[in-house]
Short mmCIF file of C-alpha atoms and ligand atoms in Angstrom, two decimals:
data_model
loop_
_atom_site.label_atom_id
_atom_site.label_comp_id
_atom_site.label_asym_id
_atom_site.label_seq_id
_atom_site.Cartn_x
_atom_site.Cartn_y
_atom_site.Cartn_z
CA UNK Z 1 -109.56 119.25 37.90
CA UNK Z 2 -105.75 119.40 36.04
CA UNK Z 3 -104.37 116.61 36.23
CA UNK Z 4 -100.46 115.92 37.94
CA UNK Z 5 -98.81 117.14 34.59
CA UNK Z 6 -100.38 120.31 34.33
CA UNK Z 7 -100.42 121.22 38.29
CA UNK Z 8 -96.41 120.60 37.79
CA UNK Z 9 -95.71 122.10 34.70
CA UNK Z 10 -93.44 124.45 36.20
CA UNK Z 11 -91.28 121.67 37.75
CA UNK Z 12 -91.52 118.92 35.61
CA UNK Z 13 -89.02 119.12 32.52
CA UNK Z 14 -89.79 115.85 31.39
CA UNK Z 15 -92.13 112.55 31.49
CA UNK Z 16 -89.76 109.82 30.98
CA UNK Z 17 -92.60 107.33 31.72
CA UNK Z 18 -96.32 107.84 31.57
CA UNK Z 19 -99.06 105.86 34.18
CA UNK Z 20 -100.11 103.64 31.10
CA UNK Z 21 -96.42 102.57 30.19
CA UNK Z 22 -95.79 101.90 33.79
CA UNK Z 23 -99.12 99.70 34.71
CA UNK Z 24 -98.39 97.83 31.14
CA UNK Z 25 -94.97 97.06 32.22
CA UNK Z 26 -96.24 96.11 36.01
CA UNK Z 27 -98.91 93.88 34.58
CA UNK Z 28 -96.31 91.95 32.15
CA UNK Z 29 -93.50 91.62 35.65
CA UNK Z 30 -96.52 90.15 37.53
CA UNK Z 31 -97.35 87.73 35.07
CA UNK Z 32 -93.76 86.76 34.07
CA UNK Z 33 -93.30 86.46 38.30
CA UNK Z 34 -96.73 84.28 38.27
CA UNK Z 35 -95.12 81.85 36.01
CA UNK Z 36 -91.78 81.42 37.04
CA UNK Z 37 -93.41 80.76 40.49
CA UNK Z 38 -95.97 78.70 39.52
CA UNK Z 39 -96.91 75.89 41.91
CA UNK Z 40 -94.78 78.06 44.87
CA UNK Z 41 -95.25 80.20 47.57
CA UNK Z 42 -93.59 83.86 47.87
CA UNK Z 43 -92.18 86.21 49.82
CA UNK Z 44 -92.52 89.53 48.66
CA UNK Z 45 -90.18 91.86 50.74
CA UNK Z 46 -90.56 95.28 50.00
CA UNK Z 47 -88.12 98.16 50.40
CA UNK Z 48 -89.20 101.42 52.12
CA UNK Z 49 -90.00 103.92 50.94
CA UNK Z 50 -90.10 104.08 47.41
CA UNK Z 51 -90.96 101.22 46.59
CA UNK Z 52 -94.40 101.16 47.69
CA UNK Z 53 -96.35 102.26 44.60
CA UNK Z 54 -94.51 99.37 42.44
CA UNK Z 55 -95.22 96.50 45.17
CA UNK Z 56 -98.64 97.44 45.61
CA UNK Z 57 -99.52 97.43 41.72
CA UNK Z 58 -97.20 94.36 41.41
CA UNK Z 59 -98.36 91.99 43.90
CA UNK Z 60 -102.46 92.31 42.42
CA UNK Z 61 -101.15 90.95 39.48
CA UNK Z 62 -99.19 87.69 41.51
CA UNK Z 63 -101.48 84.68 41.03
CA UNK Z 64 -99.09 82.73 43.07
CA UNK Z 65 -99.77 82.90 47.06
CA UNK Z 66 -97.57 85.52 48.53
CA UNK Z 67 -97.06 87.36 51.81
CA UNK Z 68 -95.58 91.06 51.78
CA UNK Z 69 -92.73 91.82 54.33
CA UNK Z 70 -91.39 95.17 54.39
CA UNK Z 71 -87.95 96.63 55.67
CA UNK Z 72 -86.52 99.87 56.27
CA UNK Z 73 -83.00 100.67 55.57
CA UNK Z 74 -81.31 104.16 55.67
CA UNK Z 75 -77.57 104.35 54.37
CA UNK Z 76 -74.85 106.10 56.47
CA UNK Z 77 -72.98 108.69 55.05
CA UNK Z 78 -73.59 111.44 52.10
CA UNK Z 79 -76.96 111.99 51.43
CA UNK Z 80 -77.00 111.65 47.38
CA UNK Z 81 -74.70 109.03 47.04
CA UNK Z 82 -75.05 105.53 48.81
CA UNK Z 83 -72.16 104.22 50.65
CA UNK Z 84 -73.24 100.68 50.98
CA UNK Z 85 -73.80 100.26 54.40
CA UNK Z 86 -77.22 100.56 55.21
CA UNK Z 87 -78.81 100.42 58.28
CA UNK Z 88 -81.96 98.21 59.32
CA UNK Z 89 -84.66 100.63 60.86
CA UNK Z 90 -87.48 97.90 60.38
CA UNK Z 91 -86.75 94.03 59.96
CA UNK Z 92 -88.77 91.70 58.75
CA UNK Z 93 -91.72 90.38 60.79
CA UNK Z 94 -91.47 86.46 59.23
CA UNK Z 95 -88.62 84.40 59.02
CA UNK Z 96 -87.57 83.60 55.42
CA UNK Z 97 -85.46 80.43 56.09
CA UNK Z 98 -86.37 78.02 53.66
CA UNK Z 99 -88.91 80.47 51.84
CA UNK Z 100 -88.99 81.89 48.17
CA UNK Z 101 -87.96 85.29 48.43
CA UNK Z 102 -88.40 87.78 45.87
CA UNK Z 103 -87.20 91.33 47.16
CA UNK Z 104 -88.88 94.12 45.02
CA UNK Z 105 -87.27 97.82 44.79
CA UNK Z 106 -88.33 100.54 43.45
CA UNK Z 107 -84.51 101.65 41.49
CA UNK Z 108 -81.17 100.14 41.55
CA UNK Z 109 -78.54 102.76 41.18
CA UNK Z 110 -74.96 102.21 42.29
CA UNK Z 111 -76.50 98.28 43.35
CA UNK Z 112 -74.92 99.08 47.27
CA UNK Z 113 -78.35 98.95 49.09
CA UNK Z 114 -79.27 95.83 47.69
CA UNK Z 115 -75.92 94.51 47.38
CA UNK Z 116 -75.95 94.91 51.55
CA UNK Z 117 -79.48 93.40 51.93
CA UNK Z 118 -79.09 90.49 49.44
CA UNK Z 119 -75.71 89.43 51.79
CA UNK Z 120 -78.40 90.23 54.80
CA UNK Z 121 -80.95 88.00 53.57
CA UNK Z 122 -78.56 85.01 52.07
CA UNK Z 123 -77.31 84.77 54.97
CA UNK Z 124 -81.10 83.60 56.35
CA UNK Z 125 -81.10 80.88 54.04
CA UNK Z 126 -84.31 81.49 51.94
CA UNK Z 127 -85.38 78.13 49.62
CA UNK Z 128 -84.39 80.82 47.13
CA UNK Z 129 -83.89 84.99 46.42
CA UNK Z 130 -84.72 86.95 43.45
CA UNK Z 131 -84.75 90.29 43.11
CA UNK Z 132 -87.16 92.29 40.89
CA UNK Z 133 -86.61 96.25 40.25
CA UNK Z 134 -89.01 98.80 38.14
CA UNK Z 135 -85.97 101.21 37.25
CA UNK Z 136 -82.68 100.12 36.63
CA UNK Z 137 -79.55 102.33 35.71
CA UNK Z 138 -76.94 100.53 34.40
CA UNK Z 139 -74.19 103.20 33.99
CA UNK Z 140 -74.44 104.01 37.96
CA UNK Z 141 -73.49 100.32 38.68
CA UNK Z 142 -70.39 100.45 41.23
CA UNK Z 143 -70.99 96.73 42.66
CA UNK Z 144 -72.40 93.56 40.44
CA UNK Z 145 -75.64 92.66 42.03
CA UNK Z 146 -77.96 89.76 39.98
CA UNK Z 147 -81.18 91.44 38.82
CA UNK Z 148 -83.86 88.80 37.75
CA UNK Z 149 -86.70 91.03 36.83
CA UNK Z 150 -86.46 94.86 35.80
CA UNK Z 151 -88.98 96.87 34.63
CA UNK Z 152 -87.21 99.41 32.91
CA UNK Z 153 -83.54 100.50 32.40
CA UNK Z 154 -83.17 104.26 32.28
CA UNK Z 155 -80.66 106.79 32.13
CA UNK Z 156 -78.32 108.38 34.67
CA UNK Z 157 -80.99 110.92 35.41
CA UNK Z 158 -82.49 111.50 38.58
CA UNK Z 159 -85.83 110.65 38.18
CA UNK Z 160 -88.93 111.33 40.84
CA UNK Z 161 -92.73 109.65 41.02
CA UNK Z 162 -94.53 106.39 41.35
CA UNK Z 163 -92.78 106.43 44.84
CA UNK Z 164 -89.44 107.92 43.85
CA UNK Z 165 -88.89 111.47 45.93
CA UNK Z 166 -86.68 113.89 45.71
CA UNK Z 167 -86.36 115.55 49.09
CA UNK Z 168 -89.64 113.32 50.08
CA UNK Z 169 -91.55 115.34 47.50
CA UNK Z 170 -93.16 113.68 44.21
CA UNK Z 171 -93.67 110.15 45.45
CA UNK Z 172 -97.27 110.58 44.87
CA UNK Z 173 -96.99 111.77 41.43
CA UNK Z 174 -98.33 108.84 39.04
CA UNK Z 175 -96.08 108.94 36.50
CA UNK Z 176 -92.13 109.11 36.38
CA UNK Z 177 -90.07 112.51 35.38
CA UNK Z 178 -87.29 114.67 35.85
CA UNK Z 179 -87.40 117.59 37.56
CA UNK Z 180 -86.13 120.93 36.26
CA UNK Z 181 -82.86 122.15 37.38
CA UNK Z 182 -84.06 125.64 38.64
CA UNK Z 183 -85.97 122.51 41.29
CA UNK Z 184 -82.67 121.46 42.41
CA UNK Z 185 -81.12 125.09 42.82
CA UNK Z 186 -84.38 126.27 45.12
CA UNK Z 187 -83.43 123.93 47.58
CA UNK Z 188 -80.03 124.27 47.49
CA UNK Z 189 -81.10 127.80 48.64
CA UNK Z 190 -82.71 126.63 51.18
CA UNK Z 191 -86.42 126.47 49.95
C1 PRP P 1 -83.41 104.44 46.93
C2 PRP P 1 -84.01 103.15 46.35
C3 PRP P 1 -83.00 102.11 46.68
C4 PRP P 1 -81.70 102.89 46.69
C5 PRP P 1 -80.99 102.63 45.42
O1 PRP P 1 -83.78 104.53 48.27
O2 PRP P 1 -85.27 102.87 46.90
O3 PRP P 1 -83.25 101.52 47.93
O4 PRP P 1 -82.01 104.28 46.79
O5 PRP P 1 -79.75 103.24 45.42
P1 PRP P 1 -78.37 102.43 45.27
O6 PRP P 1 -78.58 101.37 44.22
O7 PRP P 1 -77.42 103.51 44.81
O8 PRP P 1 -78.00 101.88 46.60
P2 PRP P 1 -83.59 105.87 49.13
O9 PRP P 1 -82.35 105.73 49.96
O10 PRP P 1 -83.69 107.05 48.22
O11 PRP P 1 -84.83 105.80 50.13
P3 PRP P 1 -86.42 105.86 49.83
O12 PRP P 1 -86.78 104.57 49.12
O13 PRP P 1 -87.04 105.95 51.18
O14 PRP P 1 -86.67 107.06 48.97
C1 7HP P 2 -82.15 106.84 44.38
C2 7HP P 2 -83.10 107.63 43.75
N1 7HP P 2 -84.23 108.23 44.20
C3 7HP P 2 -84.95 108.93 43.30
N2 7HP P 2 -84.61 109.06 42.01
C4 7HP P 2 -83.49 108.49 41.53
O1 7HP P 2 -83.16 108.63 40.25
C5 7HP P 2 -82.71 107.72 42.42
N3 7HP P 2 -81.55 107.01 42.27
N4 7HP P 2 -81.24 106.49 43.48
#
């Protein structure tokens, strides 16, 4: 059987990180998480949709006792660009007053979405709230949000895989990449 590369050869220009890099990386956030929580309870709340693939590798490598809350958000406005309001489709099912929140996302780009939800969640008085992102891109920042744990900082590139989608394709691609431009143009045609 070819594997994911191969079967998107034609689409994939580049593999910016590979399934080994990624679960080395996961494994060292989940142990670095496992300490600084150490003798503590979690709760792991989860972004939709892309984050999915990180929390579910992340959280078997918690040795801590956790719980795992998802939301869903969707942000008004333009479609590529966030305008940092964001709209709760799903809320949490717990309360997190007086909890240890960490909130895990998949990528932190302009920081708006989680700018919005860390105000959200603040303001539910958790014991405490850390944030933990694989993919980080610095030069998109438009608002200051603290990041305790990233996995990796990356480039201003659009990137797809390991739950990232462009167009809700690619999220179950195992490794992370960026697409080829003639991707981009098809669908701007309409394909
Ligand atoms: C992505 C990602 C973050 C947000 C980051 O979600 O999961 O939530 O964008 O962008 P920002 O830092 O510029 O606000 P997206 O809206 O693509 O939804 P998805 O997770 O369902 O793909
Ligand atoms: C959101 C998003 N989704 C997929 N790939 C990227 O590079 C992204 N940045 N912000």
């Amino acid at each position: 059987m070819p594997g994911f590369a191969e079967l998107l050869k034609d689409e994939i220009q580049e593999i910016v990180l590979s399934e080994d890099q990624i679960a080395r990386r996961v494994r060292e956030l989940g142990e670095e998480i496992s300490r600084d929580y150490q003798g503590k309870e979690v709760v792991v709340v989860s972004v939709l949709k892309g984050a999915v693939m990180f929390v579910a590798d992340l959280v078997r490598h918690l040795t801590v006792p956790c719980s795992l809350e998802f939301m869903a958000v969707s942000s008004y406005g333009a479609s590529t660009d966030s305008s940092g309001v964001v709209r709760i489709i799903k809320d949490l099912d717990e309360s997190i007053e007086g909890r240890h929140v960490l909130v895990v996302e998949d990528i932190i780009d302009t920081g708006l979405t989680l700018n919005y939800l860390r105000e959200l969640l603040l303001n539910r008085k958790p014991a405490s709230l850390r944030i933990c992102t694989l993919l980080n891109k610095p030069e998109r920042r438009a608002v200051d949000v603290p990041v305790d744990y990233v996995g990796f900082d990356i480039p201003n590139e659009f990137v797809v895989g390991y739950g990232l989608d462009y167009a809700e394709r690619y999220r179950n691609v195992p490794f992370i990449a960026v697409l080829r431009p003639e991707v981009y143009n098809k669908r701007g045609e309409g394909a």
